[in-house]
Tab-separated table of C-alpha atoms in Angstrom:
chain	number	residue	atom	x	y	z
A	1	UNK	CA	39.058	2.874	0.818
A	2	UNK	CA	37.419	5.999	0.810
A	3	UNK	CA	35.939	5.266	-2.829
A	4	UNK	CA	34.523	1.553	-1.241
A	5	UNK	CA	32.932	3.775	1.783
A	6	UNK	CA	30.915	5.835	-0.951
A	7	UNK	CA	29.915	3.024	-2.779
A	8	UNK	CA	28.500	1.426	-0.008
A	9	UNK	CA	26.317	4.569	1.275
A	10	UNK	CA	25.113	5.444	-2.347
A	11	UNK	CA	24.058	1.682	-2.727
A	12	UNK	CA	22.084	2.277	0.952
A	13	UNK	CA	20.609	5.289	-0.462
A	14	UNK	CA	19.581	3.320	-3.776
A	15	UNK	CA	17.890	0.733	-1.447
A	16	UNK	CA	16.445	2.981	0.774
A	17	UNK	CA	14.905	5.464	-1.749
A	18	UNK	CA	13.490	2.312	-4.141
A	19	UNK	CA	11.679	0.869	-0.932
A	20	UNK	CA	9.372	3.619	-0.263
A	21	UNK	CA	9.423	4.636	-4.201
A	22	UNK	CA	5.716	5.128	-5.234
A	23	UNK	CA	4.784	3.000	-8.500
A	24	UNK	CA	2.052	3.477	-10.984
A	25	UNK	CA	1.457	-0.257	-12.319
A	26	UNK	CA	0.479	-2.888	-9.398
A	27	UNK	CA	0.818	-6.255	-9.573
A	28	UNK	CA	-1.314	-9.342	-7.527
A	29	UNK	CA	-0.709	-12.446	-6.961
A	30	UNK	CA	-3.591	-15.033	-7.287
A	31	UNK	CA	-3.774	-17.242	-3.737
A	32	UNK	CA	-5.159	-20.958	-4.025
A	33	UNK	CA	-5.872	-20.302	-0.277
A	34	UNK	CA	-8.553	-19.210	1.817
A	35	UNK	CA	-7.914	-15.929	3.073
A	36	UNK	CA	-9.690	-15.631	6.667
A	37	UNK	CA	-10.588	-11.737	7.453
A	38	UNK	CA	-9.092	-11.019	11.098
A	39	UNK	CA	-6.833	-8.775	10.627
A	40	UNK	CA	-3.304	-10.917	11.209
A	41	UNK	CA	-2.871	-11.918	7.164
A	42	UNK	CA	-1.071	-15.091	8.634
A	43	UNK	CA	-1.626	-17.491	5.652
A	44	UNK	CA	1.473	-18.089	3.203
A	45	UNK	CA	0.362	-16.265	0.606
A	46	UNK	CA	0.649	-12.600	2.392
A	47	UNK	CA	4.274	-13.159	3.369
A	48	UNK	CA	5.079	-13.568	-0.641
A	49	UNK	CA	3.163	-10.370	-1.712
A	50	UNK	CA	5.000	-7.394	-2.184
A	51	UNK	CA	4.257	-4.101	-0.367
A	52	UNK	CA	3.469	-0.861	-1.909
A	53	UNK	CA	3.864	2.155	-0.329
A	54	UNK	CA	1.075	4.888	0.533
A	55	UNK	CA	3.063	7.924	0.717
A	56	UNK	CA	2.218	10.415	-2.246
A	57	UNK	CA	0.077	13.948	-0.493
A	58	UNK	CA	-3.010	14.378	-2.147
A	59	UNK	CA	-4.438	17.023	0.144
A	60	UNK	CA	-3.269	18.783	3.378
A	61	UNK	CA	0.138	18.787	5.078
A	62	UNK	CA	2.517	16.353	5.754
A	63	UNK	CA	1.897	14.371	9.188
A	64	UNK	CA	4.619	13.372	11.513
A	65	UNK	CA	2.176	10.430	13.037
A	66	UNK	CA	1.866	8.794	9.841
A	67	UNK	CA	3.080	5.993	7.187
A	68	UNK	CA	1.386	3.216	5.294
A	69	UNK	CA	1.702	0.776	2.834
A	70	UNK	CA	-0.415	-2.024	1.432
A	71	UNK	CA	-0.535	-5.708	0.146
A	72	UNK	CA	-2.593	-7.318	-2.328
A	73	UNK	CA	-4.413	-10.965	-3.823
A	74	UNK	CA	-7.296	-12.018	-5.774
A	75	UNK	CA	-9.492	-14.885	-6.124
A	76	UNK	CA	-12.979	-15.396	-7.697
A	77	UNK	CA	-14.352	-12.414	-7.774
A	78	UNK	CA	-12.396	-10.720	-4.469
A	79	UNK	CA	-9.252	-8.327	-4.050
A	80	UNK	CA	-7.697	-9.007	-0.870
A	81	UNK	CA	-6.070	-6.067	0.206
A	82	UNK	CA	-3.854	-5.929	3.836
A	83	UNK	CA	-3.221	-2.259	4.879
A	84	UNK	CA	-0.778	-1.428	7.081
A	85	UNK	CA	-1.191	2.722	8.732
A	86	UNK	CA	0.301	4.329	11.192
A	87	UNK	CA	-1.692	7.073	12.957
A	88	UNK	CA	-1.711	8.025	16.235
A	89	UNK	CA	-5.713	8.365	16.860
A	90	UNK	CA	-8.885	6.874	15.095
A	91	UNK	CA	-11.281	9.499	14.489
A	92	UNK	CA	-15.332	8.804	13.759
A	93	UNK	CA	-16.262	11.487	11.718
A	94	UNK	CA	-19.656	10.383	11.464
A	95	UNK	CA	-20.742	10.754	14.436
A	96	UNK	CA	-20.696	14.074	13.625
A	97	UNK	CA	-22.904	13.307	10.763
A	98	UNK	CA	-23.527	10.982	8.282
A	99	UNK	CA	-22.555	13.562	5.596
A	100	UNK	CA	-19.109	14.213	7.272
A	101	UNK	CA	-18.207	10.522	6.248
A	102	UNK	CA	-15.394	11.588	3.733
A	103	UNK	CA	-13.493	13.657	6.196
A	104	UNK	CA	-12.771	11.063	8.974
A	105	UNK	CA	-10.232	8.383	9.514
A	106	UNK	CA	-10.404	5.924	6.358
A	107	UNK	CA	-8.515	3.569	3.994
A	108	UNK	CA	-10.510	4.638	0.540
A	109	UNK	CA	-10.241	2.246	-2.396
A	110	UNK	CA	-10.593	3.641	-5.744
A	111	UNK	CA	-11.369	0.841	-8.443
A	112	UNK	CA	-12.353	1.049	-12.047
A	113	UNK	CA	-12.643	-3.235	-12.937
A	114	UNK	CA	-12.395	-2.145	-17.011
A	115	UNK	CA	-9.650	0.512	-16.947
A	116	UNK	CA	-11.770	2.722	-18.433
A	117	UNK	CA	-10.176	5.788	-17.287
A	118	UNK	CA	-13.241	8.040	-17.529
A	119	UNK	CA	-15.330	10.175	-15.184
A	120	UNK	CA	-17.489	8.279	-12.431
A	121	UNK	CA	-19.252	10.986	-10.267
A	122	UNK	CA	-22.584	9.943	-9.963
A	123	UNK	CA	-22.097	6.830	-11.690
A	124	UNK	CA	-20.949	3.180	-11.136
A	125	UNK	CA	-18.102	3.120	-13.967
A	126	UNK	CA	-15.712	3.344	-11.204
A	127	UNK	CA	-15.836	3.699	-7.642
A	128	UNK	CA	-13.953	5.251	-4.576
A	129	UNK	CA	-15.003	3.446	-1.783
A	130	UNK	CA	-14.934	4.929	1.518
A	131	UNK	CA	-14.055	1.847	4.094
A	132	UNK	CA	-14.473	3.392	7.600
A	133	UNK	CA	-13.234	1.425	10.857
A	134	UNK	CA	-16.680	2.016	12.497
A	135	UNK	CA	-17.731	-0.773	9.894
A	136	UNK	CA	-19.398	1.125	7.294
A	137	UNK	CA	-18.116	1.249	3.580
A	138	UNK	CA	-19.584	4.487	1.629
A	139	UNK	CA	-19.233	6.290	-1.845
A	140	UNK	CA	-21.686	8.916	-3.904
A	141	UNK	CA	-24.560	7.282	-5.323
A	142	UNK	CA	-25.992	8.721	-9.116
A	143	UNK	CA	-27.810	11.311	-6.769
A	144	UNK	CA	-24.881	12.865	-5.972
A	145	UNK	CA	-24.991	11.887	-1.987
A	146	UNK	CA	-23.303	9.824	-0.152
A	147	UNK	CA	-24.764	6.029	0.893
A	148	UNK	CA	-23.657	2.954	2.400
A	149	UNK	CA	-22.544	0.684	-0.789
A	150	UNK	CA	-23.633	-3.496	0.594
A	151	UNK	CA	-21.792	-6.054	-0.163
A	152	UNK	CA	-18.643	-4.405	-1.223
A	153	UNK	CA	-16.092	-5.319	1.454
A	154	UNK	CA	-15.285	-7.134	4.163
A	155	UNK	CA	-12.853	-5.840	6.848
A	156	UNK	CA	-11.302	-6.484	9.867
A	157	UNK	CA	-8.949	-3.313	11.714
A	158	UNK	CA	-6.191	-4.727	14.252
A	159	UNK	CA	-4.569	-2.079	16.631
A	160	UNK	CA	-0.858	-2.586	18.175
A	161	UNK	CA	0.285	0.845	19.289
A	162	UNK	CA	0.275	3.027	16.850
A	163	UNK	CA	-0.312	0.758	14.034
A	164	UNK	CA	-3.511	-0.429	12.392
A	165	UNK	CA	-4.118	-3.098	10.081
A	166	UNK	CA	-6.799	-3.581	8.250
A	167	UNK	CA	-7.501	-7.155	5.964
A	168	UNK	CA	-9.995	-6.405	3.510
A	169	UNK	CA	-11.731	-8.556	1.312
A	170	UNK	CA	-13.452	-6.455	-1.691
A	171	UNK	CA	-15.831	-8.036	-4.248
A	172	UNK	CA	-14.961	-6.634	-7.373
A	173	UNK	CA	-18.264	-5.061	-8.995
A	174	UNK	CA	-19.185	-3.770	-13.258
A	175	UNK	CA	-20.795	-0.471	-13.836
A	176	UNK	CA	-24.010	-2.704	-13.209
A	177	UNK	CA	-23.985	-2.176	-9.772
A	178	UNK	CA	-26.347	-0.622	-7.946
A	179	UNK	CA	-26.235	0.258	-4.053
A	180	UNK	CA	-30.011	0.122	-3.726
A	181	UNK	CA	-30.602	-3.531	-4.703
A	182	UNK	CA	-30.351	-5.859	-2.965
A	183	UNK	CA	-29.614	-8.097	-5.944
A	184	UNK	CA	-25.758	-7.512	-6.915
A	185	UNK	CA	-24.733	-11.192	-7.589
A	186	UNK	CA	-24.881	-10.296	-11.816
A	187	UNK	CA	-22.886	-7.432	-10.988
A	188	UNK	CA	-19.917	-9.195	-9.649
A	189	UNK	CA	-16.748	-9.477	-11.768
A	190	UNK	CA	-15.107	-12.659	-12.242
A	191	UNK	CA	-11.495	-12.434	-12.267
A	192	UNK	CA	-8.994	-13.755	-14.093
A	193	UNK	CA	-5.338	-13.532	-14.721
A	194	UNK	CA	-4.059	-10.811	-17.209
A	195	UNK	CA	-7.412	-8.501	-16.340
A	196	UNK	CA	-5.852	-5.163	-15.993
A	197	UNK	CA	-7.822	-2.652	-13.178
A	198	UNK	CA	-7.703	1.269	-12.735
A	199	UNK	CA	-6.526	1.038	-8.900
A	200	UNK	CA	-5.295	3.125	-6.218
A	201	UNK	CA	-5.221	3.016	-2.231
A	202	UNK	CA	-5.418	5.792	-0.211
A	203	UNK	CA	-6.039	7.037	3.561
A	204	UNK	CA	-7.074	10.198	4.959
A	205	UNK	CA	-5.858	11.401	8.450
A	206	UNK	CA	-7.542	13.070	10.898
A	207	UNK	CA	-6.742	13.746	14.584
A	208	UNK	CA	-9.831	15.227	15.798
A	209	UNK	CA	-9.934	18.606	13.640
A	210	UNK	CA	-11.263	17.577	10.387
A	211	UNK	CA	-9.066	15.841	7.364
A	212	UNK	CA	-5.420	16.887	7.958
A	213	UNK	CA	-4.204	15.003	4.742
A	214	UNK	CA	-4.598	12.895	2.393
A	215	UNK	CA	-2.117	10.101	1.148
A	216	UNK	CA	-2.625	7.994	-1.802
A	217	UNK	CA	0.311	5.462	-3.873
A	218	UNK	CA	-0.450	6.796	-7.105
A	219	UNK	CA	1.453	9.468	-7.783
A	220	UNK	CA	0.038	12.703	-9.289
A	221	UNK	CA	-3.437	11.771	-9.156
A	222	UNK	CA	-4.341	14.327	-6.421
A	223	UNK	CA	-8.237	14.949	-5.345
A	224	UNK	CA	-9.370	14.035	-8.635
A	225	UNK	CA	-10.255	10.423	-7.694
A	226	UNK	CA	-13.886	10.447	-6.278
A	227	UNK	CA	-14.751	12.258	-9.807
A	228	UNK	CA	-12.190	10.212	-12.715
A	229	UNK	CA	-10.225	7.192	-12.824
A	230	UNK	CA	-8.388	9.142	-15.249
A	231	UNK	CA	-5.212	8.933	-13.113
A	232	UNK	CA	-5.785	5.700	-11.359
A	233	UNK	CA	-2.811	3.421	-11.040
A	234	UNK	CA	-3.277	0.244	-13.121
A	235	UNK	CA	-3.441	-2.920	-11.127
A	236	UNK	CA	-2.571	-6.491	-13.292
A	237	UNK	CA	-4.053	-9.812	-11.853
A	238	UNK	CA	-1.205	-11.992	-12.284
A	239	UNK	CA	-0.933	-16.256	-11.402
């Protein structure tokens, strides 16, 4: 009997511990369907995606307000991410200043569409988008400053208590991309199943002070992100 009990509480552990478990190889599902950005993710093709967790510390401490995880689909030329955070306050950061943009609340993507694991400060061979709930989406241009990147992604941010979740639709852009044209239709990617994509998700917190952390699901890839996709996660397109 006793033997049976610790079976059954190591196999609860095992379940536990492999649901939150951070993984460095994504996988997403093509959807036939049109994804509509409000928010919900109500069509059949998010309740078959698998969630990933958001949990490795990057920078800062550990915060007791907060957990997230993420979702993702492609079509055409479009991830469709749905991001799930809890967080118990929103915080504009750029109303402090445009140049303060990094340190509010944010979901930031980092993509690299070849894989090419190689620097990309002040360069488009990867990027680490900045998606802020305010509406703007933001990364360092080849001048080494900060600007609003058009026609990148597409968002919508739902609150219920505590919880936020943001649908995103990103357009999946080459190295070809620049964020002062206006002209960024050759750029786009078109994706198909088996491409394989440097890829990470992560969120920084802050509750009014400045960033208090910085979670990511890659593990080990730290604060190195906005500079390499050296130690972005791969994501496989899969249908």
């Amino acid at each position: 009997m006793e033997i049976k009990k610790f079976l059954i509480v190591f196999a609860a552990v095992i379940v536990f511990q492999s649901c939150g478990k951070a993984e460095s190889y994504y996988y997403a599902q093509y959807t036939a369907d049109d994804i509509t950005i409000d928010g919900q993710a109500d069509e059949s093709a998010w309740q078959k995606a698998k969630w990933y967790p958001i949990n490795q510390l990057y920078i800062g401490q550990e915060q007791a307000d907060y957990s997230g995880r993420f979702k993702i689909l492609w079509k055409n030329s479009v991830l469709f991410l749905f991001v799930e955070i809890t967080d118990n306050i929103l915080t504009n950061s750029i109303a402090d200043g445009f140049e303060n943009y990094w340190q509010g609340d944010c979901i930031e993507i980092f993509i690299d569409e070849s894989n090419s694991k190689q620097d990309h400060y002040q360069n488009n061979n990867a990027f680490a988008y900045h998606i802020l709930h305010t509406g703007e989406v933001i990364d360092i241009d080849a001048d080494g400053q900060g600007k609003i990147f058009p026609d990148t992604a597409n968002f919508k941010v739902l609150k219920s208590g505590e919880k936020y979740t943001w649908e995103i639709a990103l357009t999946v852009y080459d190295n070809t991309y620049n964020p002062n044209s206006n002209l960024h239709e050759k750029s786009k990617v078109k994706l198909t199943a088996g491409k394989k994509l440097g890829f990470t998700v992560a969120y920084g917190d802050n509750d009014g002070d400045g960033r208090e952390s910085f979670h990511g699901s890659t593990p080990n890839q730290g604060d190195s992100g906005y500079i390499t996709s050296e130690k972005f996660a791969t994501l496989e397109l899969v249908k």
